[in-house]
Amino acid sequence: MIALELFLEFALLSFVAFGGATALLPEMHRVVVEHHHWLDDTTFTHLYAIAQAAPGPNVLVVTLIGWEIGGLLGALAATVAMCLPMSVLIYLLIDRWESFAGKRWQKAISIGVAPLAVGLIFSGATLIAQAAQFGWAAWLLVAATVVSNLRSKLHPLWFIGVGAALGLLGLV
Amino acid sequence: MSGEEFNAQLGLCQFLPGPNVVNLAVVVGKRYQGALGAIVAPVGLLAGPFAIVLLLALLYDRYGGLALAQGMLRGIAAVGCGLLFAMAWRMGSAIKNKPWFLPFTALVVAAIAGLRWPMPIVMAAGLALSGGVAYWLLGRK
């Protein structure tokens, strides 16, 4: 049953989701598109785009993927799988957090995980570019977004709006 | 909840993997209403956006094939891709001890984007190495 498979795949992923759902993009693509062939490249990038434009936490890209693969049950299975394991762990650990916060091993993990998360997010960006088969105009928009996002404090929704408009005009 | 307490507990939410906002909702919910709160808070946080996203999915299933919709999503994907590169750049700039740790970033990109290795294995190995270096550096000071 596909909802169960989705649940198991995403529950496994939730254990390595350092950096949140964004960091999982490359792995979700590997599992969903390359391994199971549940979705194709184009649909995957479309779902990513919808999740970007939608309000709410970015974990909801998982919901969209679940929906396209397994309908309402799939959407629920994928979302719950992504959130549940760590929620339970947090529930159990929060009262004891103070006893290991600041310990050398805890700090080492926090420091050690950061460069890995950067690599995952960078990989996610290259993967979206590959899957969407960007032409020169799209790459120009990517570059413009990077530069203006790093140099301004504009809300990301402004960028999304510009991207949507340029896309609607057929310029990307 | 005091600001200090909030920050301390946010620490665990950022330390563990998974969506931070959901983790945080569990903590705040537990604090105020125990087990029930820990269930209701994340569900309440996600229910609205969940419904909106499904509504968008329905629209996509119906109109996603239109050239206009495809163009629009392509534009958003390009911007989203740029936002990801910018996020990686910002997070990378914030890393201390770059000569020690940025090589691990490069290894992850090579393994994940290049070789397409499974992420659980890459993360386990990467965390052992990168965390090991961090542990050693912390002891040296």
PDB file of C-alpha atoms in Angstrom:
ATOM      1  CA  MET A   1       0.000   0.000   0.000  1.00  0.00           C
ATOM      2  CA  ILE A   2       1.482   3.248  -1.173  1.00  0.00           C
ATOM      3  CA  ALA A   3       0.545   5.416   1.823  1.00  0.00           C
ATOM      4  CA  LEU A   4       2.362   3.004   4.110  1.00  0.00           C
ATOM      5  CA  GLU A   5       5.439   3.031   1.861  1.00  0.00           C
ATOM      6  CA  LEU A   6       5.349   6.825   1.860  1.00  0.00           C
ATOM      7  CA  PHE A   7       5.087   6.833   5.635  1.00  0.00           C
ATOM      8  CA  LEU A   8       8.113   4.581   6.048  1.00  0.00           C
ATOM      9  CA  GLU A   9      10.271   6.451   3.518  1.00  0.00           C
ATOM     10  CA  PHE A  10       9.521   9.870   5.012  1.00  0.00           C
ATOM     11  CA  ALA A  11       9.825   8.666   8.604  1.00  0.00           C
ATOM     12  CA  LEU A  12      13.329   7.454   7.783  1.00  0.00           C
ATOM     13  CA  LEU A  13      14.124  10.828   6.206  1.00  0.00           C
ATOM     14  CA  SER A  14      12.904  12.739   9.245  1.00  0.00           C
ATOM     15  CA  PHE A  15      15.830  11.350  11.235  1.00  0.00           C
ATOM     16  CA  VAL A  16      18.371  13.058   8.992  1.00  0.00           C
ATOM     17  CA  ALA A  17      16.428  16.274   8.346  1.00  0.00           C
ATOM     18  CA  PHE A  18      19.110  18.496   9.859  1.00  0.00           C
ATOM     19  CA  GLY A  19      18.297  21.908   8.426  1.00  0.00           C
ATOM     20  CA  GLY A  20      14.586  21.113   8.107  1.00  0.00           C
ATOM     21  CA  ALA A  21      12.631  19.946   5.095  1.00  0.00           C
ATOM     22  CA  THR A  22      14.648  22.206   2.778  1.00  0.00           C
ATOM     23  CA  ALA A  23      17.758  20.150   3.387  1.00  0.00           C
ATOM     24  CA  LEU A  24      15.841  17.028   2.389  1.00  0.00           C
ATOM     25  CA  LEU A  25      15.088  18.156  -1.183  1.00  0.00           C
ATOM     26  CA  PRO A  26      17.894  16.155  -2.811  1.00  0.00           C
ATOM     27  CA  GLU A  27      17.023  12.997  -0.901  1.00  0.00           C
ATOM     28  CA  MET A  28      13.293  13.343  -1.513  1.00  0.00           C
ATOM     29  CA  HIS A  29      14.072  13.667  -5.208  1.00  0.00           C
ATOM     30  CA  ARG A  30      16.305  10.591  -5.087  1.00  0.00           C
ATOM     31  CA  VAL A  31      13.694   8.483  -3.324  1.00  0.00           C
ATOM     32  CA  VAL A  32      10.551   9.723  -5.039  1.00  0.00           C
ATOM     33  CA  VAL A  33      11.757  10.384  -8.596  1.00  0.00           C
ATOM     34  CA  GLU A  34      14.858   8.257  -9.157  1.00  0.00           C
ATOM     35  CA  HIS A  35      14.224   5.246  -6.948  1.00  0.00           C
ATOM     36  CA  HIS A  36      10.445   4.687  -6.902  1.00  0.00           C
ATOM     37  CA  HIS A  37       9.534   6.641 -10.068  1.00  0.00           C
ATOM     38  CA  TRP A  38       6.477   7.910  -8.235  1.00  0.00           C
ATOM     39  CA  LEU A  39       6.849  11.377  -9.825  1.00  0.00           C
ATOM     40  CA  ASP A  40       8.755  12.799 -12.786  1.00  0.00           C
ATOM     41  CA  ASP A  41      11.267  15.653 -12.708  1.00  0.00           C
ATOM     42  CA  THR A  42       8.821  18.265 -13.938  1.00  0.00           C
ATOM     43  CA  THR A  43       6.137  17.466 -11.389  1.00  0.00           C
ATOM     44  CA  PHE A  44       8.734  17.450  -8.619  1.00  0.00           C
ATOM     45  CA  THR A  45       9.935  20.966  -9.478  1.00  0.00           C
ATOM     46  CA  HIS A  46       6.345  22.157  -9.837  1.00  0.00           C
ATOM     47  CA  LEU A  47       5.492  20.874  -6.358  1.00  0.00           C
ATOM     48  CA  TYR A  48       8.583  22.559  -4.976  1.00  0.00           C
ATOM     49  CA  ALA A  49       7.473  25.821  -6.609  1.00  0.00           C
ATOM     50  CA  ILE A  50       3.948  25.526  -5.177  1.00  0.00           C
ATOM     51  CA  ALA A  51       5.330  24.910  -1.689  1.00  0.00           C
ATOM     52  CA  GLN A  52       7.578  27.966  -2.063  1.00  0.00           C
ATOM     53  CA  ALA A  53       4.650  30.168  -2.966  1.00  0.00           C
ATOM     54  CA  ALA A  54       2.254  28.744  -0.355  1.00  0.00           C
ATOM     55  CA  PRO A  55       1.993  30.241   3.132  1.00  0.00           C
ATOM     56  CA  GLY A  56       3.068  28.168   6.104  1.00  0.00           C
ATOM     57  CA  PRO A  57       6.124  26.157   7.104  1.00  0.00           C
ATOM     58  CA  ASN A  58       8.235  24.775   4.252  1.00  0.00           C
ATOM     59  CA  VAL A  59       7.735  21.220   5.519  1.00  0.00           C
ATOM     60  CA  LEU A  60       4.533  21.283   3.485  1.00  0.00           C
ATOM     61  CA  VAL A  61       6.408  20.373   0.306  1.00  0.00           C
ATOM     62  CA  VAL A  62       6.225  16.900   1.813  1.00  0.00           C
ATOM     63  CA  THR A  63       2.435  17.176   1.949  1.00  0.00           C
ATOM     64  CA  LEU A  64       2.293  18.055  -1.740  1.00  0.00           C
ATOM     65  CA  ILE A  65       4.528  15.164  -2.710  1.00  0.00           C
ATOM     66  CA  GLY A  66       2.377  12.810  -0.635  1.00  0.00           C
ATOM     67  CA  TRP A  67      -0.776  14.147  -2.258  1.00  0.00           C
ATOM     68  CA  GLU A  68       0.437  13.685  -5.817  1.00  0.00           C
ATOM     69  CA  ILE A  69       1.543  10.125  -5.070  1.00  0.00           C
ATOM     70  CA  GLY A  70      -1.193   8.847  -2.779  1.00  0.00           C
ATOM     71  CA  GLY A  71      -4.043  11.358  -2.574  1.00  0.00           C
ATOM     72  CA  LEU A  72      -5.338  12.583   0.780  1.00  0.00           C
ATOM     73  CA  LEU A  73      -4.080   9.510   2.616  1.00  0.00           C
ATOM     74  CA  GLY A  74      -0.673   9.954   1.006  1.00  0.00           C
ATOM     75  CA  ALA A  75      -0.557  13.630   2.009  1.00  0.00           C
ATOM     76  CA  LEU A  76      -1.403  12.772   5.611  1.00  0.00           C
ATOM     77  CA  ALA A  77       1.010   9.826   5.724  1.00  0.00           C
ATOM     78  CA  ALA A  78       3.948  11.843   4.371  1.00  0.00           C
ATOM     79  CA  THR A  79       3.293  14.858   6.622  1.00  0.00           C
ATOM     80  CA  VAL A  80       2.817  12.837   9.800  1.00  0.00           C
ATOM     81  CA  ALA A  81       5.864  10.683   9.006  1.00  0.00           C
ATOM     82  CA  MET A  82       7.995  13.792   8.587  1.00  0.00           C
ATOM     83  CA  CYS A  83       6.847  15.375  11.860  1.00  0.00           C
ATOM     84  CA  LEU A  84       6.047  12.536  14.254  1.00  0.00           C
ATOM     85  CA  PRO A  85       9.349  10.787  15.093  1.00  0.00           C
ATOM     86  CA  MET A  86      11.180  13.953  16.131  1.00  0.00           C
ATOM     87  CA  SER A  87       8.093  15.365  17.866  1.00  0.00           C
ATOM     88  CA  VAL A  88       7.989  12.280  20.081  1.00  0.00           C
ATOM     89  CA  LEU A  89      11.715  12.521  20.738  1.00  0.00           C
ATOM     90  CA  ILE A  90      11.414  16.224  21.579  1.00  0.00           C
ATOM     91  CA  TYR A  91       8.522  15.481  23.912  1.00  0.00           C
ATOM     92  CA  LEU A  92      10.612  12.929  25.771  1.00  0.00           C
ATOM     93  CA  LEU A  93      13.845  14.926  25.825  1.00  0.00           C
ATOM     94  CA  ILE A  94      12.775  18.506  26.477  1.00  0.00           C
ATOM     95  CA  ASP A  95      12.710  18.173  30.265  1.00  0.00           C
ATOM     96  CA  ARG A  96      16.211  16.753  30.216  1.00  0.00           C
ATOM     97  CA  TRP A  97      17.628  19.165  27.631  1.00  0.00           C
ATOM     98  CA  GLU A  98      19.316  21.290  30.292  1.00  0.00           C
ATOM     99  CA  SER A  99      21.267  18.272  31.521  1.00  0.00           C
ATOM    100  CA  PHE A 100      23.051  17.879  28.182  1.00  0.00           C
ATOM    101  CA  ALA A 101      22.843  21.358  26.637  1.00  0.00           C
ATOM    102  CA  GLY A 102      26.332  22.798  26.376  1.00  0.00           C
ATOM    103  CA  LYS A 103      28.120  19.481  26.906  1.00  0.00           C
ATOM    104  CA  ARG A 104      31.126  19.007  24.670  1.00  0.00           C
ATOM    105  CA  TRP A 105      29.516  16.273  22.533  1.00  0.00           C
ATOM    106  CA  GLN A 106      26.330  18.297  22.134  1.00  0.00           C
ATOM    107  CA  LYS A 107      28.255  21.345  20.963  1.00  0.00           C
ATOM    108  CA  ALA A 108      30.361  19.170  18.653  1.00  0.00           C
ATOM    109  CA  ILE A 109      27.248  17.826  16.935  1.00  0.00           C
ATOM    110  CA  SER A 110      25.756  21.318  16.553  1.00  0.00           C
ATOM    111  CA  ILE A 111      28.978  22.652  15.055  1.00  0.00           C
ATOM    112  CA  GLY A 112      29.558  19.546  12.956  1.00  0.00           C
ATOM    113  CA  VAL A 113      26.099  19.479  11.441  1.00  0.00           C
ATOM    114  CA  ALA A 114      26.149  23.068  10.123  1.00  0.00           C
ATOM    115  CA  PRO A 115      28.580  22.542   7.212  1.00  0.00           C
ATOM    116  CA  LEU A 116      26.674  19.400   6.217  1.00  0.00           C
ATOM    117  CA  ALA A 117      23.377  21.312   6.158  1.00  0.00           C
ATOM    118  CA  VAL A 118      24.955  23.958   3.915  1.00  0.00           C
ATOM    119  CA  GLY A 119      26.021  21.210   1.523  1.00  0.00           C
ATOM    120  CA  LEU A 120      22.524  19.732   1.500  1.00  0.00           C
ATOM    121  CA  ILE A 121      20.853  23.044   0.722  1.00  0.00           C
ATOM    122  CA  PHE A 122      23.387  23.822  -2.004  1.00  0.00           C
ATOM    123  CA  SER A 123      22.744  20.362  -3.457  1.00  0.00           C
ATOM    124  CA  GLY A 124      19.003  21.005  -3.319  1.00  0.00           C
ATOM    125  CA  ALA A 125      19.460  24.165  -5.375  1.00  0.00           C
ATOM    126  CA  THR A 126      21.566  22.442  -8.040  1.00  0.00           C
ATOM    127  CA  LEU A 127      19.077  19.610  -8.167  1.00  0.00           C
ATOM    128  CA  ILE A 128      16.092  21.893  -8.770  1.00  0.00           C
ATOM    129  CA  ALA A 129      18.069  23.604 -11.519  1.00  0.00           C
ATOM    130  CA  GLN A 130      18.859  20.254 -13.129  1.00  0.00           C
ATOM    131  CA  ALA A 131      15.379  18.800 -12.786  1.00  0.00           C
ATOM    132  CA  ALA A 132      13.780  21.951 -14.222  1.00  0.00           C
ATOM    133  CA  GLN A 133      16.369  22.085 -17.045  1.00  0.00           C
ATOM    134  CA  PHE A 134      16.912  25.805 -16.723  1.00  0.00           C
ATOM    135  CA  GLY A 135      17.875  27.767 -19.829  1.00  0.00           C
ATOM    136  CA  TRP A 136      19.976  30.941 -19.797  1.00  0.00           C
ATOM    137  CA  ALA A 137      17.026  33.184 -18.897  1.00  0.00           C
ATOM    138  CA  ALA A 138      16.175  31.059 -15.860  1.00  0.00           C
ATOM    139  CA  TRP A 139      19.814  31.061 -14.748  1.00  0.00           C
ATOM    140  CA  LEU A 140      19.840  34.841 -15.080  1.00  0.00           C
ATOM    141  CA  LEU A 141      16.809  34.980 -12.778  1.00  0.00           C
ATOM    142  CA  VAL A 142      18.541  32.590 -10.343  1.00  0.00           C
ATOM    143  CA  ALA A 143      21.630  34.816 -10.259  1.00  0.00           C
ATOM    144  CA  ALA A 144      19.584  37.993  -9.862  1.00  0.00           C
ATOM    145  CA  THR A 145      17.662  36.399  -7.000  1.00  0.00           C
ATOM    146  CA  VAL A 146      20.839  35.323  -5.212  1.00  0.00           C
ATOM    147  CA  VAL A 147      22.428  38.763  -5.456  1.00  0.00           C
ATOM    148  CA  SER A 148      19.356  40.784  -4.528  1.00  0.00           C
ATOM    149  CA  ASN A 149      18.373  38.395  -1.730  1.00  0.00           C
ATOM    150  CA  LEU A 150      21.821  38.668  -0.174  1.00  0.00           C
ATOM    151  CA  ARG A 151      21.907  42.444  -0.519  1.00  0.00           C
ATOM    152  CA  SER A 152      18.407  43.446   0.470  1.00  0.00           C
ATOM    153  CA  LYS A 153      15.981  42.638   3.235  1.00  0.00           C
ATOM    154  CA  LEU A 154      12.990  42.209   0.961  1.00  0.00           C
ATOM    155  CA  HIS A 155      10.599  39.467   1.983  1.00  0.00           C
ATOM    156  CA  PRO A 156      11.045  36.310  -0.141  1.00  0.00           C
ATOM    157  CA  LEU A 157       7.438  36.637  -1.324  1.00  0.00           C
ATOM    158  CA  TRP A 158       8.482  39.650  -3.419  1.00  0.00           C
ATOM    159  CA  PHE A 159      10.957  37.489  -5.272  1.00  0.00           C
ATOM    160  CA  ILE A 160       8.373  34.749  -5.719  1.00  0.00           C
ATOM    161  CA  GLY A 161       5.933  37.302  -7.126  1.00  0.00           C
ATOM    162  CA  VAL A 162       8.497  38.566  -9.633  1.00  0.00           C
ATOM    163  CA  GLY A 163       9.383  34.988 -10.622  1.00  0.00           C
ATOM    164  CA  ALA A 164       5.724  34.105 -11.098  1.00  0.00           C
ATOM    165  CA  ALA A 165       5.132  37.225 -13.221  1.00  0.00           C
ATOM    166  CA  LEU A 166       8.174  36.645 -15.426  1.00  0.00           C
ATOM    167  CA  GLY A 167       7.153  33.020 -15.813  1.00  0.00           C
ATOM    168  CA  LEU A 168       3.602  33.942 -16.733  1.00  0.00           C
ATOM    169  CA  LEU A 169       4.956  36.225 -19.438  1.00  0.00           C
ATOM    170  CA  GLY A 170       6.895  33.266 -20.778  1.00  0.00           C
ATOM    171  CA  LEU A 171      10.263  34.924 -20.165  1.00  0.00           C
ATOM    172  CA  VAL A 172      11.885  32.202 -18.031  1.00  0.00           C
TER     173      VAL A 172
ATOM    174  CA  MET B   1       7.235  31.460  29.202  1.00  0.00           C
ATOM    175  CA  SER B   2      10.191  33.819  29.604  1.00  0.00           C
ATOM    176  CA  GLY B   3      12.362  34.811  26.667  1.00  0.00           C
ATOM    177  CA  GLU B   4      15.310  33.047  28.216  1.00  0.00           C
ATOM    178  CA  GLU B   5      13.394  29.826  28.722  1.00  0.00           C
ATOM    179  CA  PHE B   6      12.084  30.037  25.176  1.00  0.00           C
ATOM    180  CA  ASN B   7      15.598  30.432  23.783  1.00  0.00           C
ATOM    181  CA  ALA B   8      16.890  27.519  25.836  1.00  0.00           C
ATOM    182  CA  GLN B   9      14.165  25.223  24.565  1.00  0.00           C
ATOM    183  CA  LEU B  10      14.524  26.499  21.028  1.00  0.00           C
ATOM    184  CA  GLY B  11      18.054  25.128  21.348  1.00  0.00           C
ATOM    185  CA  LEU B  12      16.820  21.537  21.472  1.00  0.00           C
ATOM    186  CA  CYS B  13      14.412  22.129  18.592  1.00  0.00           C
ATOM    187  CA  GLN B  14      17.294  23.359  16.451  1.00  0.00           C
ATOM    188  CA  PHE B  15      19.596  20.635  17.695  1.00  0.00           C
ATOM    189  CA  LEU B  16      17.345  17.760  16.673  1.00  0.00           C
ATOM    190  CA  PRO B  17      16.539  17.187  13.003  1.00  0.00           C
ATOM    191  CA  GLY B  18      13.057  17.775  11.610  1.00  0.00           C
ATOM    192  CA  PRO B  19      10.982  20.881  10.977  1.00  0.00           C
ATOM    193  CA  ASN B  20      11.935  23.372  13.707  1.00  0.00           C
ATOM    194  CA  VAL B  21       8.552  25.071  13.900  1.00  0.00           C
ATOM    195  CA  VAL B  22       6.786  21.777  14.489  1.00  0.00           C
ATOM    196  CA  ASN B  23       9.322  20.780  17.144  1.00  0.00           C
ATOM    197  CA  LEU B  24       8.823  24.123  18.836  1.00  0.00           C
ATOM    198  CA  ALA B  25       5.034  23.748  18.795  1.00  0.00           C
ATOM    199  CA  VAL B  26       5.415  20.416  20.604  1.00  0.00           C
ATOM    200  CA  VAL B  27       7.555  22.040  23.302  1.00  0.00           C
ATOM    201  CA  VAL B  28       5.248  25.005  23.854  1.00  0.00           C
ATOM    202  CA  GLY B  29       2.159  22.765  23.762  1.00  0.00           C
ATOM    203  CA  LYS B  30       3.624  20.399  26.340  1.00  0.00           C
ATOM    204  CA  ARG B  31       4.611  23.291  28.575  1.00  0.00           C
ATOM    205  CA  TYR B  32       1.050  24.603  28.792  1.00  0.00           C
ATOM    206  CA  GLN B  33      -1.197  21.585  28.411  1.00  0.00           C
ATOM    207  CA  GLY B  34       0.971  18.493  28.814  1.00  0.00           C
ATOM    208  CA  ALA B  35       0.514  15.602  26.412  1.00  0.00           C
ATOM    209  CA  LEU B  36      -2.705  16.983  24.959  1.00  0.00           C
ATOM    210  CA  GLY B  37      -1.077  20.329  24.239  1.00  0.00           C
ATOM    211  CA  ALA B  38       1.894  18.612  22.621  1.00  0.00           C
ATOM    212  CA  ILE B  39      -0.524  17.022  20.151  1.00  0.00           C
ATOM    213  CA  VAL B  40      -2.914  19.925  19.624  1.00  0.00           C
ATOM    214  CA  ALA B  41      -0.286  22.661  19.136  1.00  0.00           C
ATOM    215  CA  PRO B  42       1.536  21.177  16.111  1.00  0.00           C
ATOM    216  CA  VAL B  43      -1.744  19.978  14.596  1.00  0.00           C
ATOM    217  CA  GLY B  44      -3.197  23.471  14.995  1.00  0.00           C
ATOM    218  CA  LEU B  45      -0.078  25.018  13.503  1.00  0.00           C
ATOM    219  CA  LEU B  46      -0.170  22.789  10.438  1.00  0.00           C
ATOM    220  CA  ALA B  47      -3.922  22.368   9.825  1.00  0.00           C
ATOM    221  CA  GLY B  48      -4.505  25.695   8.062  1.00  0.00           C
ATOM    222  CA  PRO B  49      -1.440  25.638   5.803  1.00  0.00           C
ATOM    223  CA  PHE B  50      -2.095  21.936   5.138  1.00  0.00           C
ATOM    224  CA  ALA B  51      -5.583  22.733   3.829  1.00  0.00           C
ATOM    225  CA  ILE B  52      -4.291  25.625   1.705  1.00  0.00           C
ATOM    226  CA  VAL B  53      -1.561  23.512   0.182  1.00  0.00           C
ATOM    227  CA  LEU B  54      -4.068  20.784  -0.699  1.00  0.00           C
ATOM    228  CA  LEU B  55      -6.289  23.391  -2.309  1.00  0.00           C
ATOM    229  CA  LEU B  56      -3.327  24.513  -4.408  1.00  0.00           C
ATOM    230  CA  ALA B  57      -2.651  20.862  -5.245  1.00  0.00           C
ATOM    231  CA  LEU B  58      -6.220  20.493  -6.508  1.00  0.00           C
ATOM    232  CA  LEU B  59      -5.761  23.568  -8.686  1.00  0.00           C
ATOM    233  CA  TYR B  60      -2.484  22.153  -9.924  1.00  0.00           C
ATOM    234  CA  ASP B  61      -4.051  18.799 -10.804  1.00  0.00           C
ATOM    235  CA  ARG B  62      -6.722  20.615 -12.750  1.00  0.00           C
ATOM    236  CA  TYR B  63      -4.800  23.447 -14.435  1.00  0.00           C
ATOM    237  CA  GLY B  64      -1.142  22.429 -14.069  1.00  0.00           C
ATOM    238  CA  GLY B  65      -1.006  21.283 -17.671  1.00  0.00           C
ATOM    239  CA  LEU B  66      -1.730  24.768 -19.032  1.00  0.00           C
ATOM    240  CA  ALA B  67       1.241  26.566 -20.552  1.00  0.00           C
ATOM    241  CA  LEU B  68       0.590  29.637 -18.389  1.00  0.00           C
ATOM    242  CA  ALA B  69       0.662  27.618 -15.162  1.00  0.00           C
ATOM    243  CA  GLN B  70       3.795  25.774 -16.245  1.00  0.00           C
ATOM    244  CA  GLY B  71       5.514  29.045 -17.072  1.00  0.00           C
ATOM    245  CA  MET B  72       4.542  30.553 -13.742  1.00  0.00           C
ATOM    246  CA  LEU B  73       5.770  27.531 -11.774  1.00  0.00           C
ATOM    247  CA  ARG B  74       9.004  27.559 -13.754  1.00  0.00           C
ATOM    248  CA  GLY B  75       9.562  31.198 -12.799  1.00  0.00           C
ATOM    249  CA  ILE B  76       8.862  30.440  -9.143  1.00  0.00           C
ATOM    250  CA  ALA B  77      11.170  27.418  -9.247  1.00  0.00           C
ATOM    251  CA  ALA B  78      13.993  29.581 -10.624  1.00  0.00           C
ATOM    252  CA  VAL B  79      13.499  32.137  -7.853  1.00  0.00           C
ATOM    253  CA  GLY B  80      13.233  29.334  -5.283  1.00  0.00           C
ATOM    254  CA  CYS B  81      16.494  27.908  -6.570  1.00  0.00           C
ATOM    255  CA  GLY B  82      18.134  31.320  -6.175  1.00  0.00           C
ATOM    256  CA  LEU B  83      16.768  31.640  -2.632  1.00  0.00           C
ATOM    257  CA  LEU B  84      18.305  28.242  -1.807  1.00  0.00           C
ATOM    258  CA  PHE B  85      21.719  29.272  -3.143  1.00  0.00           C
ATOM    259  CA  ALA B  86      21.465  32.495  -1.125  1.00  0.00           C
ATOM    260  CA  MET B  87      20.492  30.552   2.003  1.00  0.00           C
ATOM    261  CA  ALA B  88      23.451  28.205   1.536  1.00  0.00           C
ATOM    262  CA  TRP B  89      25.740  31.196   1.087  1.00  0.00           C
ATOM    263  CA  ARG B  90      24.433  32.906   4.230  1.00  0.00           C
ATOM    264  CA  MET B  91      24.667  29.747   6.342  1.00  0.00           C
ATOM    265  CA  GLY B  92      28.115  29.018   4.939  1.00  0.00           C
ATOM    266  CA  SER B  93      29.319  32.523   5.795  1.00  0.00           C
ATOM    267  CA  ALA B  94      28.190  32.042   9.390  1.00  0.00           C
ATOM    268  CA  ILE B  95      30.362  28.952   9.884  1.00  0.00           C
ATOM    269  CA  LYS B  96      33.378  29.487  12.092  1.00  0.00           C
ATOM    270  CA  ASN B  97      36.687  27.749  11.417  1.00  0.00           C
ATOM    271  CA  LYS B  98      35.971  27.642   7.673  1.00  0.00           C
ATOM    272  CA  PRO B  99      39.225  25.910   6.645  1.00  0.00           C
ATOM    273  CA  TRP B 100      38.277  22.995   8.874  1.00  0.00           C
ATOM    274  CA  PHE B 101      34.585  22.736   8.113  1.00  0.00           C
ATOM    275  CA  LEU B 102      33.899  23.960   4.573  1.00  0.00           C
ATOM    276  CA  PRO B 103      35.612  20.861   3.116  1.00  0.00           C
ATOM    277  CA  PHE B 104      32.784  18.845   4.673  1.00  0.00           C
ATOM    278  CA  THR B 105      30.308  21.032   2.802  1.00  0.00           C
ATOM    279  CA  ALA B 106      32.145  20.206  -0.422  1.00  0.00           C
ATOM    280  CA  LEU B 107      32.134  16.484   0.402  1.00  0.00           C
ATOM    281  CA  VAL B 108      28.379  16.537   1.018  1.00  0.00           C
ATOM    282  CA  VAL B 109      27.773  18.307  -2.311  1.00  0.00           C
ATOM    283  CA  ALA B 110      29.970  15.763  -4.103  1.00  0.00           C
ATOM    284  CA  ALA B 111      28.272  12.784  -2.450  1.00  0.00           C
ATOM    285  CA  ILE B 112      24.676  14.040  -2.631  1.00  0.00           C
ATOM    286  CA  ALA B 113      24.491  16.200  -5.767  1.00  0.00           C
ATOM    287  CA  GLY B 114      27.305  14.482  -7.664  1.00  0.00           C
ATOM    288  CA  LEU B 115      27.278  10.790  -6.787  1.00  0.00           C
ATOM    289  CA  ARG B 116      23.621  10.707  -5.628  1.00  0.00           C
ATOM    290  CA  TRP B 117      24.459   8.556  -2.620  1.00  0.00           C
ATOM    291  CA  PRO B 118      21.673   7.903  -0.078  1.00  0.00           C
ATOM    292  CA  MET B 119      21.504  10.746   2.398  1.00  0.00           C
ATOM    293  CA  PRO B 120      21.182   8.715   5.643  1.00  0.00           C
ATOM    294  CA  ILE B 121      24.577   7.102   4.958  1.00  0.00           C
ATOM    295  CA  VAL B 122      26.198  10.366   3.872  1.00  0.00           C
ATOM    296  CA  MET B 123      24.875  12.175   6.952  1.00  0.00           C
ATOM    297  CA  ALA B 124      25.959   9.428   9.364  1.00  0.00           C
ATOM    298  CA  ALA B 125      29.482   9.380   7.937  1.00  0.00           C
ATOM    299  CA  GLY B 126      29.610  13.175   7.579  1.00  0.00           C
ATOM    300  CA  LEU B 127      28.429  13.785  11.105  1.00  0.00           C
ATOM    301  CA  ALA B 128      30.945  11.313  12.505  1.00  0.00           C
ATOM    302  CA  LEU B 129      33.803  13.090  10.688  1.00  0.00           C
ATOM    303  CA  SER B 130      32.677  16.699  10.996  1.00  0.00           C
ATOM    304  CA  GLY B 131      31.406  16.230  14.557  1.00  0.00           C
ATOM    305  CA  GLY B 132      34.644  14.429  15.380  1.00  0.00           C
ATOM    306  CA  VAL B 133      36.701  17.371  14.164  1.00  0.00           C
ATOM    307  CA  ALA B 134      34.480  19.770  16.134  1.00  0.00           C
ATOM    308  CA  TYR B 135      34.854  17.624  19.262  1.00  0.00           C
ATOM    309  CA  TRP B 136      38.619  17.639  18.881  1.00  0.00           C
ATOM    310  CA  LEU B 137      38.743  21.406  18.235  1.00  0.00           C
ATOM    311  CA  LEU B 138      36.589  22.061  21.304  1.00  0.00           C
ATOM    312  CA  GLY B 139      39.005  20.075  23.448  1.00  0.00           C
ATOM    313  CA  ARG B 140      42.027  21.911  22.120  1.00  0.00           C
ATOM    314  CA  LYS B 141      40.902  25.306  23.404  1.00  0.00           C
TER     315      LYS B 141
END
